[in-house]
Coordinates of C-alpha atoms in Angstrom, one line a residue:
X1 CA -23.5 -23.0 -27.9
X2 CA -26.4 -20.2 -28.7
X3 CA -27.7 -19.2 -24.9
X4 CA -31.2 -18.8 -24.1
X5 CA -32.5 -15.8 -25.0
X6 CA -36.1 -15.6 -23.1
X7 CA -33.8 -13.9 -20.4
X8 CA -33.2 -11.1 -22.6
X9 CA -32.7 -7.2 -21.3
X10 CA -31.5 -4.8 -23.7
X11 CA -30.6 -4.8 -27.7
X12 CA -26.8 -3.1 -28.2
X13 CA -25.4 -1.8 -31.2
X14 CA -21.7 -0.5 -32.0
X15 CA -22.4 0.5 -35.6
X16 CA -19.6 2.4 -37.2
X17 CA -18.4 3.4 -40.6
X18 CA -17.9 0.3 -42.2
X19 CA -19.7 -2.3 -39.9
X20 CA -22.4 -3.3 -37.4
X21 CA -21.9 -5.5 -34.7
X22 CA -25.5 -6.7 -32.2
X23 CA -25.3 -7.5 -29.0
X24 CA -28.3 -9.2 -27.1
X25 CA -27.7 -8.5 -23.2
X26 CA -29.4 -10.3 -20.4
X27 CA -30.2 -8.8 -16.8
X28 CA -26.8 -8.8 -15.7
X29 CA -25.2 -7.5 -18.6
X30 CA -24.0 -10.7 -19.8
X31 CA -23.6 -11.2 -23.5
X32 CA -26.4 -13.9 -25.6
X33 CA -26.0 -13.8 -28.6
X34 CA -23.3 -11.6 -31.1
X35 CA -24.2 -10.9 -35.0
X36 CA -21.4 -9.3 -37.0
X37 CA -22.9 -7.7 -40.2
X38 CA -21.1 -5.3 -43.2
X39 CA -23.5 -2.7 -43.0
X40 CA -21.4 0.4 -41.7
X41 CA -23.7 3.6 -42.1
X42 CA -21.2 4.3 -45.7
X43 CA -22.7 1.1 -47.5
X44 CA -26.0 0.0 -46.2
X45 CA -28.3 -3.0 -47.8
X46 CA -30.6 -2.6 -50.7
X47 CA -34.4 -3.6 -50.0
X48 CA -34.9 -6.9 -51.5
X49 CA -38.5 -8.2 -52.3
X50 CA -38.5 -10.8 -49.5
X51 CA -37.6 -7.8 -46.8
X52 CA -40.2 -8.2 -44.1
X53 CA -40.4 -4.4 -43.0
X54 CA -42.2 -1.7 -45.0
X55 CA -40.5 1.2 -46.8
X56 CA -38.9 4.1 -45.1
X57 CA -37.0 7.2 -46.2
X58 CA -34.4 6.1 -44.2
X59 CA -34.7 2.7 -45.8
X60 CA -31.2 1.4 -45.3
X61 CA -30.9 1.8 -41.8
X62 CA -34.1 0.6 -41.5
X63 CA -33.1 -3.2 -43.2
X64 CA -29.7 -3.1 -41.5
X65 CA -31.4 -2.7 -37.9
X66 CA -34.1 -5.6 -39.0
X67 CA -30.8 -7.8 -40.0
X68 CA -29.0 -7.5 -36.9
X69 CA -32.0 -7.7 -34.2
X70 CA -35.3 -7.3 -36.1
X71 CA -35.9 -11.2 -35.0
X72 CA -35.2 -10.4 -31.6
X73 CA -37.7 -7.8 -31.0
X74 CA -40.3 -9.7 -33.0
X75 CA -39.7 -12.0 -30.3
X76 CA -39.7 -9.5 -27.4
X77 CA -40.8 -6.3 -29.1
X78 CA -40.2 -4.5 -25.5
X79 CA -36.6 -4.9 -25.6
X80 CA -35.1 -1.3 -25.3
X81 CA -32.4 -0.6 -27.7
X82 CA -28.7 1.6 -27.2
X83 CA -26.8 2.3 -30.2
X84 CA -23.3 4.1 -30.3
X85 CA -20.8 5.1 -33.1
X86 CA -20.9 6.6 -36.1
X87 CA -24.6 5.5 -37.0
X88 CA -24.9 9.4 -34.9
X89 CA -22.8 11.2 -37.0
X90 CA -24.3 13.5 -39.4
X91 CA -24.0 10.7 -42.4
X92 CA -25.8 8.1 -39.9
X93 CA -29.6 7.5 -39.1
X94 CA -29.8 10.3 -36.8
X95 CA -27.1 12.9 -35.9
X96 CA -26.5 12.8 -31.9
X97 CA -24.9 15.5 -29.8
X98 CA -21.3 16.0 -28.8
X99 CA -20.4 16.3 -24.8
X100 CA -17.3 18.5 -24.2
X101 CA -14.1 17.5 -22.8
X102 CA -13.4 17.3 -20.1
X103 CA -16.7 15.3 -18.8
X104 CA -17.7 12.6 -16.6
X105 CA -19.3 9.7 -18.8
X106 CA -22.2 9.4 -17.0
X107 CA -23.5 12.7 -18.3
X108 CA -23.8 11.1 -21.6
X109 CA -26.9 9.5 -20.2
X110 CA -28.5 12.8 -20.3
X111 CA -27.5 13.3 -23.6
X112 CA -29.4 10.6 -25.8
X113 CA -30.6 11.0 -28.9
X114 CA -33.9 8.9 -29.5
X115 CA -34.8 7.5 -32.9
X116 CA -38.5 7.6 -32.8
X117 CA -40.2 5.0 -35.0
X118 CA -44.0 5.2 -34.4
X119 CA -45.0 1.6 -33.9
X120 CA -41.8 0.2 -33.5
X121 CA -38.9 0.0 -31.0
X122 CA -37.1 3.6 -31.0
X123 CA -33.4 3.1 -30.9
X124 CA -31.1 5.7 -28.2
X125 CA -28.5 6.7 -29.9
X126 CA -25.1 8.1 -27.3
X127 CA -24.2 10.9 -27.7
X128 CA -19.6 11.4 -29.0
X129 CA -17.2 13.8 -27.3
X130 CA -16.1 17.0 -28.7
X131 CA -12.5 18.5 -27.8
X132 CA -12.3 22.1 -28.5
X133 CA -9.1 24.5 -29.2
X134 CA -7.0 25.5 -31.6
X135 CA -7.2 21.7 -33.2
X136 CA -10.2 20.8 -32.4
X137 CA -10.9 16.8 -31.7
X138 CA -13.5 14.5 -32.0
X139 CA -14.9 10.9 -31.1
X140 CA -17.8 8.6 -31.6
X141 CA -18.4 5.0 -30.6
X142 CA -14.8 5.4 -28.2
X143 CA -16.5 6.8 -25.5
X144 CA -18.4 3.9 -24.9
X145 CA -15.7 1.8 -25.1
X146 CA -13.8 3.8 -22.3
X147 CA -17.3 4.3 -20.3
X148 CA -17.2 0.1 -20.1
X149 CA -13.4 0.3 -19.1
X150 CA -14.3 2.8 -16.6
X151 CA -17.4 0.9 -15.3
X152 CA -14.8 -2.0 -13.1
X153 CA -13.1 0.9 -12.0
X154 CA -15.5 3.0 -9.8
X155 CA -13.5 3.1 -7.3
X156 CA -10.4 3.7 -8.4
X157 CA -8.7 7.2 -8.7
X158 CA -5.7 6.9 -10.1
X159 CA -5.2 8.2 -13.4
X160 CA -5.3 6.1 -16.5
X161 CA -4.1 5.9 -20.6
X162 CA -6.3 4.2 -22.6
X163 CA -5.4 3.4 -26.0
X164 CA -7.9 2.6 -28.7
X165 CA -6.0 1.6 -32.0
X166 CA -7.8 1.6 -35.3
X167 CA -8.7 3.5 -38.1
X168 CA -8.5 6.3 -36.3
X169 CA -6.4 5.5 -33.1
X170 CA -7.4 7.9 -30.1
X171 CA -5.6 8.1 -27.0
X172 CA -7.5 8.9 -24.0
X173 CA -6.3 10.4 -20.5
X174 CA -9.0 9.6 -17.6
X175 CA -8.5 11.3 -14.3
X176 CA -10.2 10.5 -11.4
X177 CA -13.2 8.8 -13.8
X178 CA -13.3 11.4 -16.0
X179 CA -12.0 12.2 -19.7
X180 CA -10.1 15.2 -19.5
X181 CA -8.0 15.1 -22.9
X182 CA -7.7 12.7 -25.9
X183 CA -5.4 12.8 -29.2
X184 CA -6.1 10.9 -32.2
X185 CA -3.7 9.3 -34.8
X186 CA -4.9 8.5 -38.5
X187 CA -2.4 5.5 -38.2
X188 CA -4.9 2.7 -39.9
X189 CA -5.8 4.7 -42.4
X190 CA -3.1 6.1 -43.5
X191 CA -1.3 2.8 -43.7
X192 CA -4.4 1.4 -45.6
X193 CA -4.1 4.5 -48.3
X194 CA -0.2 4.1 -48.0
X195 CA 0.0 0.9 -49.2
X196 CA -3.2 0.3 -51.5
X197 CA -2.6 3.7 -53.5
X198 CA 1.1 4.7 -53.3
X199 CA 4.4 3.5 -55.0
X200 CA 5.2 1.9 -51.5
X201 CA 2.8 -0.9 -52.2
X202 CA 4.1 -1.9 -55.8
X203 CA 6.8 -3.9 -54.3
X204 CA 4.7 -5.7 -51.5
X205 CA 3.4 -9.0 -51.9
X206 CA -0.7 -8.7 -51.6
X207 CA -2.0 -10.6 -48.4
X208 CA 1.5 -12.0 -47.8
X209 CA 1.4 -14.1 -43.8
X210 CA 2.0 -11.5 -41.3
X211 CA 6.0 -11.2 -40.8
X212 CA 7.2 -10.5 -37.4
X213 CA 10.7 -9.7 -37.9
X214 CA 9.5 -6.7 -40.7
X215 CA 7.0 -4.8 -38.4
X216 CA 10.1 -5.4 -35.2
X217 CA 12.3 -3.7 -37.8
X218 CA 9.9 -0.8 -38.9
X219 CA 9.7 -0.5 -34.8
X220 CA 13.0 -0.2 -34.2
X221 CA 13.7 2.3 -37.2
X222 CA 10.7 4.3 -36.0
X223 CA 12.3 4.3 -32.0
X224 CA 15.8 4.9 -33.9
X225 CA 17.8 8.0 -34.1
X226 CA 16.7 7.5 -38.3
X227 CA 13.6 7.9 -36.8
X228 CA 14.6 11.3 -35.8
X229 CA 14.3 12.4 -39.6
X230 CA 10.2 12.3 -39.0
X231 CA 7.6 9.5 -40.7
X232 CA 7.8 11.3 -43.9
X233 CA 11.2 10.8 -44.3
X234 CA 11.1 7.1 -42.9
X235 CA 8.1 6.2 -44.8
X236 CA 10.2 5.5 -48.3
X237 CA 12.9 2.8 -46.6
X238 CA 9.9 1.2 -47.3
X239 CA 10.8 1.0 -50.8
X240 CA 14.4 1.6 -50.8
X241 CA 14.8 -1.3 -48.6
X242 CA 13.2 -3.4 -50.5
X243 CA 14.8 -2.3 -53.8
X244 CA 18.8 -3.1 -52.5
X245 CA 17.2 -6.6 -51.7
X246 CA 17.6 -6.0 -47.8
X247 CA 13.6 -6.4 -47.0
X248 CA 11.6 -9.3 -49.2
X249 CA 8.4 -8.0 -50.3
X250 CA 6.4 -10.4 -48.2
X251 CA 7.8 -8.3 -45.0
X252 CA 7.1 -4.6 -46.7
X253 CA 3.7 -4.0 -45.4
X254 CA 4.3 -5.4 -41.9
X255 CA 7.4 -3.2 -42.0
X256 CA 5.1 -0.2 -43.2
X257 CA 2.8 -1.1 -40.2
X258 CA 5.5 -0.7 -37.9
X259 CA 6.8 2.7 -39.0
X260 CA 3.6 3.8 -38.6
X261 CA 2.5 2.1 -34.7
X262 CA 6.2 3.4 -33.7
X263 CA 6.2 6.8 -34.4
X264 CA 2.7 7.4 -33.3
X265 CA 3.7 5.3 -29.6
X266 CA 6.9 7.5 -29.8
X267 CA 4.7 10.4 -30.4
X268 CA 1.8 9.6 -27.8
X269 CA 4.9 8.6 -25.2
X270 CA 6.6 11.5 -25.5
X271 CA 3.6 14.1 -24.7
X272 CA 2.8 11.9 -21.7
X273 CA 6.1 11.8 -20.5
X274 CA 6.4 15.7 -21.1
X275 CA 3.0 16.3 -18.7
X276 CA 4.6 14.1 -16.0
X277 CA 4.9 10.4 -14.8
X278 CA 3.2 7.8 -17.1
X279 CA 0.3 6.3 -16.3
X280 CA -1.1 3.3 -15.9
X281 CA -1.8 2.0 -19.8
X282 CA -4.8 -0.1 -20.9
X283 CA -5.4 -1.3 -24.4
X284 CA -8.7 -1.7 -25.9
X285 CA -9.5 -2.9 -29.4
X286 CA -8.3 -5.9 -31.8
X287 CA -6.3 -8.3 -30.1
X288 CA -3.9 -9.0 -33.1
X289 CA -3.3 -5.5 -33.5
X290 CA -3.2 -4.4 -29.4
X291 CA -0.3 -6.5 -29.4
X292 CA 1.4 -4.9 -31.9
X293 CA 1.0 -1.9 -30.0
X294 CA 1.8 -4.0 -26.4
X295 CA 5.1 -4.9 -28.4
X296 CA 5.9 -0.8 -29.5
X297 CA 5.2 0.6 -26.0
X298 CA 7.5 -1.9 -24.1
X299 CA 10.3 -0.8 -26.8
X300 CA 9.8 2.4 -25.7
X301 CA 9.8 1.4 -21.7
X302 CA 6.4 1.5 -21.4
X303 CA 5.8 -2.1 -19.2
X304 CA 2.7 -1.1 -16.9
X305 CA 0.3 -2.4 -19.4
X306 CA -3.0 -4.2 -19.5
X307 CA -5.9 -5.4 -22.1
X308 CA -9.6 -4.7 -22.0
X309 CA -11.7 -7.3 -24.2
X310 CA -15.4 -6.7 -24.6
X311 CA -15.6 -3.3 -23.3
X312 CA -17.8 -2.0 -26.3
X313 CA -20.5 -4.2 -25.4
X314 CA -19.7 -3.8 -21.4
X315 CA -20.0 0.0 -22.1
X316 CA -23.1 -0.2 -23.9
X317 CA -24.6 -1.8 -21.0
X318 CA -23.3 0.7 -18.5
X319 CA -24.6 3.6 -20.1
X320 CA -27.9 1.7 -20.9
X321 CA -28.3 1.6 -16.9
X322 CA -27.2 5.1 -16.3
X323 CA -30.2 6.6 -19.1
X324 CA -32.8 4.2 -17.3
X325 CA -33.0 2.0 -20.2
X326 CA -32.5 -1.1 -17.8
X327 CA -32.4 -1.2 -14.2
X328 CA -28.9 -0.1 -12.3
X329 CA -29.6 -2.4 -9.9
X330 CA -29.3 -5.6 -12.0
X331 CA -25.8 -5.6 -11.8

């Protein structure tokens, strides 16, 4: 059932590469409506005759904003509006500014970057994180996702894991509140290029059901002593396995996706372990695929787990209070 909306507080967007979810947030940070729309900053909509805004030069971001909450401002056109994500990279609507690690997330209040649009709502944009070294690391739309995490655990001090799987998986480590290093892992799309556009996924059966026992065996190889050889050795069982008739095709890409989750858990495991005891772990993303990672880090005897749904839209509201965009004491 749609909630009432005349209680309305703030407009949040998490608009990355490839999609762009709304949020409409009352006073207490509670969640109104949701709109899930395809327009990622890489392929934005055409204007169409009927589009009820006038041209821009920045046209496409322009009808993508009026698709996911144009409505809602016409309604209440004082609704302030927090965006995060790659919509402030330097391909989105207006390139924000990095904070370096190691920070406390409430200095990305400070940090804003304001999308002016004379006449119209201007949209704040948060600012990513920026990791510099020898191999250097970055992060945008995560940090809001670990500043909503981070907002239930004021008071806590002990430090935390956070793992973020996706495209590009990033694992975080928060001590005493405050981001102090974070790794990332091309795991999702290198399994997307692996099997769409390499030899591996000839022999797989395209959108075959999910098969458990194939991504539990590309686990086990992965925590193996096979899996000592490294993923690029692994990485053509794949094939091989399916070629002496000892993995059906239908369980290839799940097997694939477990190859891949294993040795990047093994990986991200092992550098924990090396700095000292392991902390506390919490998971934030897909549910589907958190459990696939759940199932990898208890292989590897990582048990102190725990999940974090809706802490994109959780953070957006956080970090809306901490810039002044809605009151702090509404919560």
């Amino acid at each position: 059932m749609t909630l009432p909306t005349a209680n309305a507080a703030l407009i949040a967007l998490d608009w990355g590469t490839t999609s762009l979810r709304a949020y409409l947030l009352d006073g207490t940070g509670r969640t109104l409506q949701t709109r899930a729309l395809p327009w990622g900053i890489m392929r934005l909509p055409e204007r169409r005759a009927d589009t009820p805004i006038p041209p821009a030069a920045d046209d496409g971001f322009e009808i993508a904003f009026d698709e996911a909450c144009g409505d809602w401002l016409r309604d209440q056109p004082h609704l302030p509006v927090i965006a995060s994500g790659m919509v402030g990279s330097a391909q989105g609507w207006r390139e924000a500014a990095y904070l370096d690690v190691p920070v406390d997330l409430s200095g990305i209040a400070r940090l804003m970057t304001t999308i002016e649009r004379p006449g119209r709502t201007s949209v704040h944009i948060v600012p990513g994180l920026i990791q510099h070294g020898d191999l250097p690391n970055v992060m945008r739309g995560e940090e809001t996702q670990i500043a909503g995490i981070l907002a239930l655990r004021r008071s806590e001090t002990a430090d935390l894991l956070i793992g973020l799987p996706g495209t590009h998986s990033k694992w975080v480590r928060v001590r005493h509140g405050e981001v102090i290093h974070f790794d990332t892992y091309m795991t999702g799309e290198v399994y997307a290029a692996l099997r769409d556009h390499t030899i591996l996924g000839r022999t797989m059966v395209p959108n075959a059901p999910a098969d458990p026992y194939g991504f539990a065996r590309g686990l086990a190889v992965a925590g193996s002593p096979d899996g000592r050889a490294g993923l690029l050795s692994n990485l053509f069982s794949t094939r091989t396995l399916g070629l002496t008739g000892q993995l059906d095709g239908s369980a290839q890409a799940d097997y694939l996706s477990g190859l891949l989750i294993g040795h990047e858990v093994a990986s991200v495991l092992a550098l924990q372990r090396a700095a000292g005891p392991l902390p506390r772990i919490v998971l934030c993303g897909q549910e589907d695929l958190c459990q696939r990672y759940v199932q990898a880090l208890r292989l590897h005897g990582a048990d102190d787990l725990e999940l974090a749904p809706h802490a994109t839209e959780r953070g957006l509201w956080h970090l809306a209070q901490a810039a002044g965009l809605v009151p702090a004491q509404s919560v």
